[in-house]
Coordinates of C-alpha atoms in Angstrom, one line a residue:
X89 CA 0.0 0.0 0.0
X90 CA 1.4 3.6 -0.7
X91 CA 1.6 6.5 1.9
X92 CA -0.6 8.5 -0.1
X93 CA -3.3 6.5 1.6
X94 CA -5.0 8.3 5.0
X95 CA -4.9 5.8 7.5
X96 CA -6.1 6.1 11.1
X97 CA -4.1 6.1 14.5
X98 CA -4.3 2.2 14.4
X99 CA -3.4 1.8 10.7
X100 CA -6.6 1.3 9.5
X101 CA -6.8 3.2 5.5
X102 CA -9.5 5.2 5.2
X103 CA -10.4 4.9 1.6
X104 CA -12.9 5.6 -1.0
X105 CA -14.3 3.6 -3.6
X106 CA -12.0 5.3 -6.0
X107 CA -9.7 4.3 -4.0
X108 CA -9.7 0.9 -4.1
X109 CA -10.3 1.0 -7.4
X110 CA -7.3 2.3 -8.1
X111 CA -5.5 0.7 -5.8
X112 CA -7.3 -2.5 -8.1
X113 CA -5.9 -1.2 -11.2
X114 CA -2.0 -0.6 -9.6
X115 CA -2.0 -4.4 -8.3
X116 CA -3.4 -5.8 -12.1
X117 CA -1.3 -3.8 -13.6
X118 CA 2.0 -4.8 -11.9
X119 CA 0.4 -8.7 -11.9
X120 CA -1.2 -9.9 -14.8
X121 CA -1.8 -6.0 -16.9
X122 CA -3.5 -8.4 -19.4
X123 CA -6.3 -8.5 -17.6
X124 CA -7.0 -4.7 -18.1
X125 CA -7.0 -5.2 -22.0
X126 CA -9.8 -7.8 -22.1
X127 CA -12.3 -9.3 -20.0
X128 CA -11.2 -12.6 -18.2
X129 CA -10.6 -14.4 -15.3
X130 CA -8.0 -14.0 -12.5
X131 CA -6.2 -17.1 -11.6
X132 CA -6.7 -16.5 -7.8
X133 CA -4.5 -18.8 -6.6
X134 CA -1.5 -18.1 -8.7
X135 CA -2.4 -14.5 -7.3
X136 CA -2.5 -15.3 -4.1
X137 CA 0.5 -17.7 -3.5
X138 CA 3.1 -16.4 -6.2
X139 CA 2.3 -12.8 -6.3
X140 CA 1.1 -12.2 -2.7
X141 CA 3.4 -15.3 -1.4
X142 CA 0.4 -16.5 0.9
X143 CA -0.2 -20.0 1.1
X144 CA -4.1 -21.3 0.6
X145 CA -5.5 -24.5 2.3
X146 CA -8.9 -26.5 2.3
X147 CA -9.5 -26.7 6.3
X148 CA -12.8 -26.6 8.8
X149 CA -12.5 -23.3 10.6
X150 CA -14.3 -22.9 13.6
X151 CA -16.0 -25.3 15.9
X152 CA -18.4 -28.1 14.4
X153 CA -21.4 -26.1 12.5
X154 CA -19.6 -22.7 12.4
X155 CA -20.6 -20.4 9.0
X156 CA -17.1 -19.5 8.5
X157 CA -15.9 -19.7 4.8
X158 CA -12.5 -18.0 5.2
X159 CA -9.8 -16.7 7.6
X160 CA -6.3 -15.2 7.2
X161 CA -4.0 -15.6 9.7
X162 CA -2.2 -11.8 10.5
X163 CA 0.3 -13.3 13.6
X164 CA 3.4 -15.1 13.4
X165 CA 1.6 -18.4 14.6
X166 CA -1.5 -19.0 16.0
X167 CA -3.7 -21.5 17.2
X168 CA -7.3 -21.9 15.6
X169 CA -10.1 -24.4 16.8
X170 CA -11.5 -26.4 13.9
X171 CA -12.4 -30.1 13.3
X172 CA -11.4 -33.3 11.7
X173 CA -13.1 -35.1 8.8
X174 CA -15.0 -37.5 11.7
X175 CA -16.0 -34.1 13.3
X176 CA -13.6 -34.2 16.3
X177 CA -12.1 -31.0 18.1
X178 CA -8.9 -30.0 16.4
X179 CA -6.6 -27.1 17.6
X180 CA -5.3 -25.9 13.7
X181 CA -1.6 -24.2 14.5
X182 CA -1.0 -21.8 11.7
X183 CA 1.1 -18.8 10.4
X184 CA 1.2 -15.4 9.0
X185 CA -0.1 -15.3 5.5
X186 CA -1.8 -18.9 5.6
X187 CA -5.2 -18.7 3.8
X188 CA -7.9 -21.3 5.3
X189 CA -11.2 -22.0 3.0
X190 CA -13.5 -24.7 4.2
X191 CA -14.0 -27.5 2.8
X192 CA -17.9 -26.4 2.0
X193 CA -16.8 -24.7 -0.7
X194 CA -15.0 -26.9 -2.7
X195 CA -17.9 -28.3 -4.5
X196 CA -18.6 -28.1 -7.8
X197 CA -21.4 -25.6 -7.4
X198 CA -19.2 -23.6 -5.2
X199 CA -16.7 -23.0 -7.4
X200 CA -16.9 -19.1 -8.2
X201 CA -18.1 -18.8 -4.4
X202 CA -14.7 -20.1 -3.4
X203 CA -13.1 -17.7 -5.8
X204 CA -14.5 -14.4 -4.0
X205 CA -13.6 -15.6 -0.4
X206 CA -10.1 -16.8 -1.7
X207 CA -9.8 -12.7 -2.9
X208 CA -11.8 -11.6 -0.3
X209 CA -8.9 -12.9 2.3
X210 CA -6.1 -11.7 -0.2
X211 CA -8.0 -8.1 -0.1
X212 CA -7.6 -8.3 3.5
X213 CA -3.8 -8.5 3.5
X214 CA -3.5 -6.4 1.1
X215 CA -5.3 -3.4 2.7
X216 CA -5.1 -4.6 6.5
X217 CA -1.4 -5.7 7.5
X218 CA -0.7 -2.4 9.4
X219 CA -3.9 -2.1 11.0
X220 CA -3.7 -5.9 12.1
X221 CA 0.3 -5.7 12.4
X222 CA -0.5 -2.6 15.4
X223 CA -2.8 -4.7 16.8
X224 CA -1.3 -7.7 17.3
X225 CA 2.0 -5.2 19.0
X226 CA 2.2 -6.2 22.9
X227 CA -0.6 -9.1 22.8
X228 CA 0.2 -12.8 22.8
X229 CA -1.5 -15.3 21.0
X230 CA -4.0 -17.2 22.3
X231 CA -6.7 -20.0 21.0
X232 CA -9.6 -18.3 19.2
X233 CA -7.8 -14.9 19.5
X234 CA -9.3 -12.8 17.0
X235 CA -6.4 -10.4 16.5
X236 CA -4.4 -13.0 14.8
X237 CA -6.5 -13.5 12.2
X238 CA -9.5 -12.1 9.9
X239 CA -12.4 -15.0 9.8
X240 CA -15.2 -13.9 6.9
X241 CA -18.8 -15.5 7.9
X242 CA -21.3 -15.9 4.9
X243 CA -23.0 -12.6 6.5
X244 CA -24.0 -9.6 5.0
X245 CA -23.8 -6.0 6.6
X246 CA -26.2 -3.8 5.3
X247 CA -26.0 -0.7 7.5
X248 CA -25.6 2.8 7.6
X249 CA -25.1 3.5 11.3
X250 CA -22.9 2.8 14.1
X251 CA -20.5 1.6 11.7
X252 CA -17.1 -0.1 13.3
X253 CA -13.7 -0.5 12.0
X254 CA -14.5 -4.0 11.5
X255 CA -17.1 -2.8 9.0
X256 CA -15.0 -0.8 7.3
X257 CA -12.8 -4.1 7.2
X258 CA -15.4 -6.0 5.2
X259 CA -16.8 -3.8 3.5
X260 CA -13.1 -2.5 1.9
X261 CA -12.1 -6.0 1.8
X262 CA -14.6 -6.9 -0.6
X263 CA -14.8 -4.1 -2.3
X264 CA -11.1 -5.0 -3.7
X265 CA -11.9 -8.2 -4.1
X266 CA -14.7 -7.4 -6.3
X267 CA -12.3 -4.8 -8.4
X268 CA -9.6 -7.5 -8.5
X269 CA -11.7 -9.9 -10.3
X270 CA -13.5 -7.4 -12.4
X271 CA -11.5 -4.6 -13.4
X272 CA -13.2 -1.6 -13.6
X273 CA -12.6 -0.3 -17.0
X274 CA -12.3 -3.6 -18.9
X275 CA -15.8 -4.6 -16.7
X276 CA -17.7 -1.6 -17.8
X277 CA -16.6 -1.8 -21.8
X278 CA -17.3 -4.9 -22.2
X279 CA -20.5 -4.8 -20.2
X280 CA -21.7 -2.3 -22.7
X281 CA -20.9 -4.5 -25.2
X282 CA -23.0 -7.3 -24.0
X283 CA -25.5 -4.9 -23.5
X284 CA -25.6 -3.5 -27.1
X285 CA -25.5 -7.3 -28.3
X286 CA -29.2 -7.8 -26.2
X287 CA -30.5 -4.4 -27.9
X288 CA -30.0 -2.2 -24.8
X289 CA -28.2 1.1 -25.4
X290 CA -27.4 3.9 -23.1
X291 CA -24.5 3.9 -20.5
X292 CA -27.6 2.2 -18.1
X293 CA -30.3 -0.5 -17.4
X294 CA -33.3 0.5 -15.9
X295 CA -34.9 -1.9 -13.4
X296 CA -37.1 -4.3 -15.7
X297 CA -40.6 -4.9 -15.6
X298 CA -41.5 -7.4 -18.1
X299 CA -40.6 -11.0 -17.7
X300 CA -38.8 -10.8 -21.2
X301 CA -37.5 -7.5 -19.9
X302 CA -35.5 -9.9 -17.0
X303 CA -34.9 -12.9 -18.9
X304 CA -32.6 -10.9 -21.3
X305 CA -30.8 -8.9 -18.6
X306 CA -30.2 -12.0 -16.3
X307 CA -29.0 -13.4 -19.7
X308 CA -26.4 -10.4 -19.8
X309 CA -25.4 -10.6 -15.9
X310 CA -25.0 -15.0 -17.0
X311 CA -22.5 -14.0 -20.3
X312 CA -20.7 -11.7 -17.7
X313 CA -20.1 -13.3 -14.7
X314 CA -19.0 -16.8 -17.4
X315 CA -16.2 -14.8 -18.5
X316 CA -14.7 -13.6 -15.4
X317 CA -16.2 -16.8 -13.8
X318 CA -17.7 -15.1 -10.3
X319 CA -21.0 -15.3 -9.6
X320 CA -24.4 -13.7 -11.1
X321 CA -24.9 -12.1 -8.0
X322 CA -21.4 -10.6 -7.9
X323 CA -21.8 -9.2 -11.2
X324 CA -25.0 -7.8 -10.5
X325 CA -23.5 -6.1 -7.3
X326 CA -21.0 -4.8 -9.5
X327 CA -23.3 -2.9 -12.0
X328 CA -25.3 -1.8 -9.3
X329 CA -22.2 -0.3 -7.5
X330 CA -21.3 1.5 -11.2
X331 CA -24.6 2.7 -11.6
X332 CA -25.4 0.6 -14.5
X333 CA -28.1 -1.0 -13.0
X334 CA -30.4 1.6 -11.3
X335 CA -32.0 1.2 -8.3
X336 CA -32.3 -2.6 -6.2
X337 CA -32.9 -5.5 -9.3
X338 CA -32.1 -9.1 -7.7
X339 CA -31.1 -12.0 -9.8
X340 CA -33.4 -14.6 -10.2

């Protein structure tokens, strides 16, 4: 991360959406600037082990029935509770930079899901090493301490109020990963294109109406999210956030 970058007395960035997406833009650039040029998909975990030099394994996190997809450890070693494959208590000891993903999402269907959470935790040390690095200063590791490590639930924060670092956290961390895997410019061009292909011109797509009216646009978010292989609903997120969507439209 550069100085230029605001960041709060604990090292937390304080950054925009611009930010991160240019922030986005400098790390595709300097990794695979192919991937500005024409729409594709990011080979996550080359990205993540031989560019970020993380290391990514397919391990329970959590106690038995926890809703935790992903976790990066931010400490030199620390212990995590998980479980075995016959659903015993494990302590998992672990190290900076190891990437956990859970099992759950190694299924076929899971596929682009396991994608976003494997950027999601490489967003995370991107942006939060310094605010995690300051935390961790003076405190010793302990089992199941949460300032050695980031774990992402499969929950949503939708909130304008009262809004913690943690928060900010998420919502930056996916935020890059989103920007990561779709590249702003190269996302928006050829997002056009698909558009003009389906008869729809303008820089937007007003919410439809019509059931025709939704089969062809979920038929643009499908040819989308196919060619930079993440989900319908992360593409639909995406054209929301750049106001080529307007207003709330869910796929379905």
């Amino acid at each position: 991360m550069k100085s230029e970058y605001v960041q709060k007395e604990n090292g937390l960035y304080i950054l925009s959406k611009n930010d991160i997406e240019n922030i986005a833009d400098s790390v595709i650039r300097e990794y695979a600037p192919q991937n500005l040029e024409r729409p594709t998909s990011l080979d996550t975990i080359d990205f993540l082990e031989n560019y970020l030099g993380l290391v990514v394994k397919c391990k329970y996190i959590g106690p038995f029935g926890s809703k935790i997809l992903g976790l990066i450890v931010m400490s030199d070693i620390v212990e995590i509770p998980s479980y075995d494959d016959m659903f015993k208590p494990v302590i998992l000891e672990e190290t900076f930079g190891n990437i956990l993903i859970t099992p759950a999402l190694y299924n076929i269907d899971q596929y682009t899901r396991r994608r976003y959470t494997q950027m999601h935790e490489g967003a995370h040390f991107i942006l939060h090493k310094a605010y995690y690095g300051r935390k961790n200063e003076n405190l010793r590791n302990r089992v199941g301490d949460s300032s050695s490590y980031i774990a992402c639930r499969s929950v949503e924060l939708n909130k304008t109020k009262n809004i913690t670092d943690n928060d900010w956290i998420e919502w930056q961390a996916d935020a890059l990963a989103a920007s990561l895997l779709m590249p702003m410019n190269v996302f928006v061009n050829y997002t056009y294109k698909i558009m003009s292909k389906n008869g729809i011109s303008g820089k937007y797509i007003s919410v439809p109406e019509t059931f025709s009216e939704k089969k062809r646009l979920n038929s643009i978010i499908a040819d989308i999210a196919n060619v930079f292989q993440v989900s319908c609903k992360a593409v639909q997120i995406r054209m929301l956030n750049l106001g080529i969507i307007k207003n709330t439209y869910r796929y379905t």
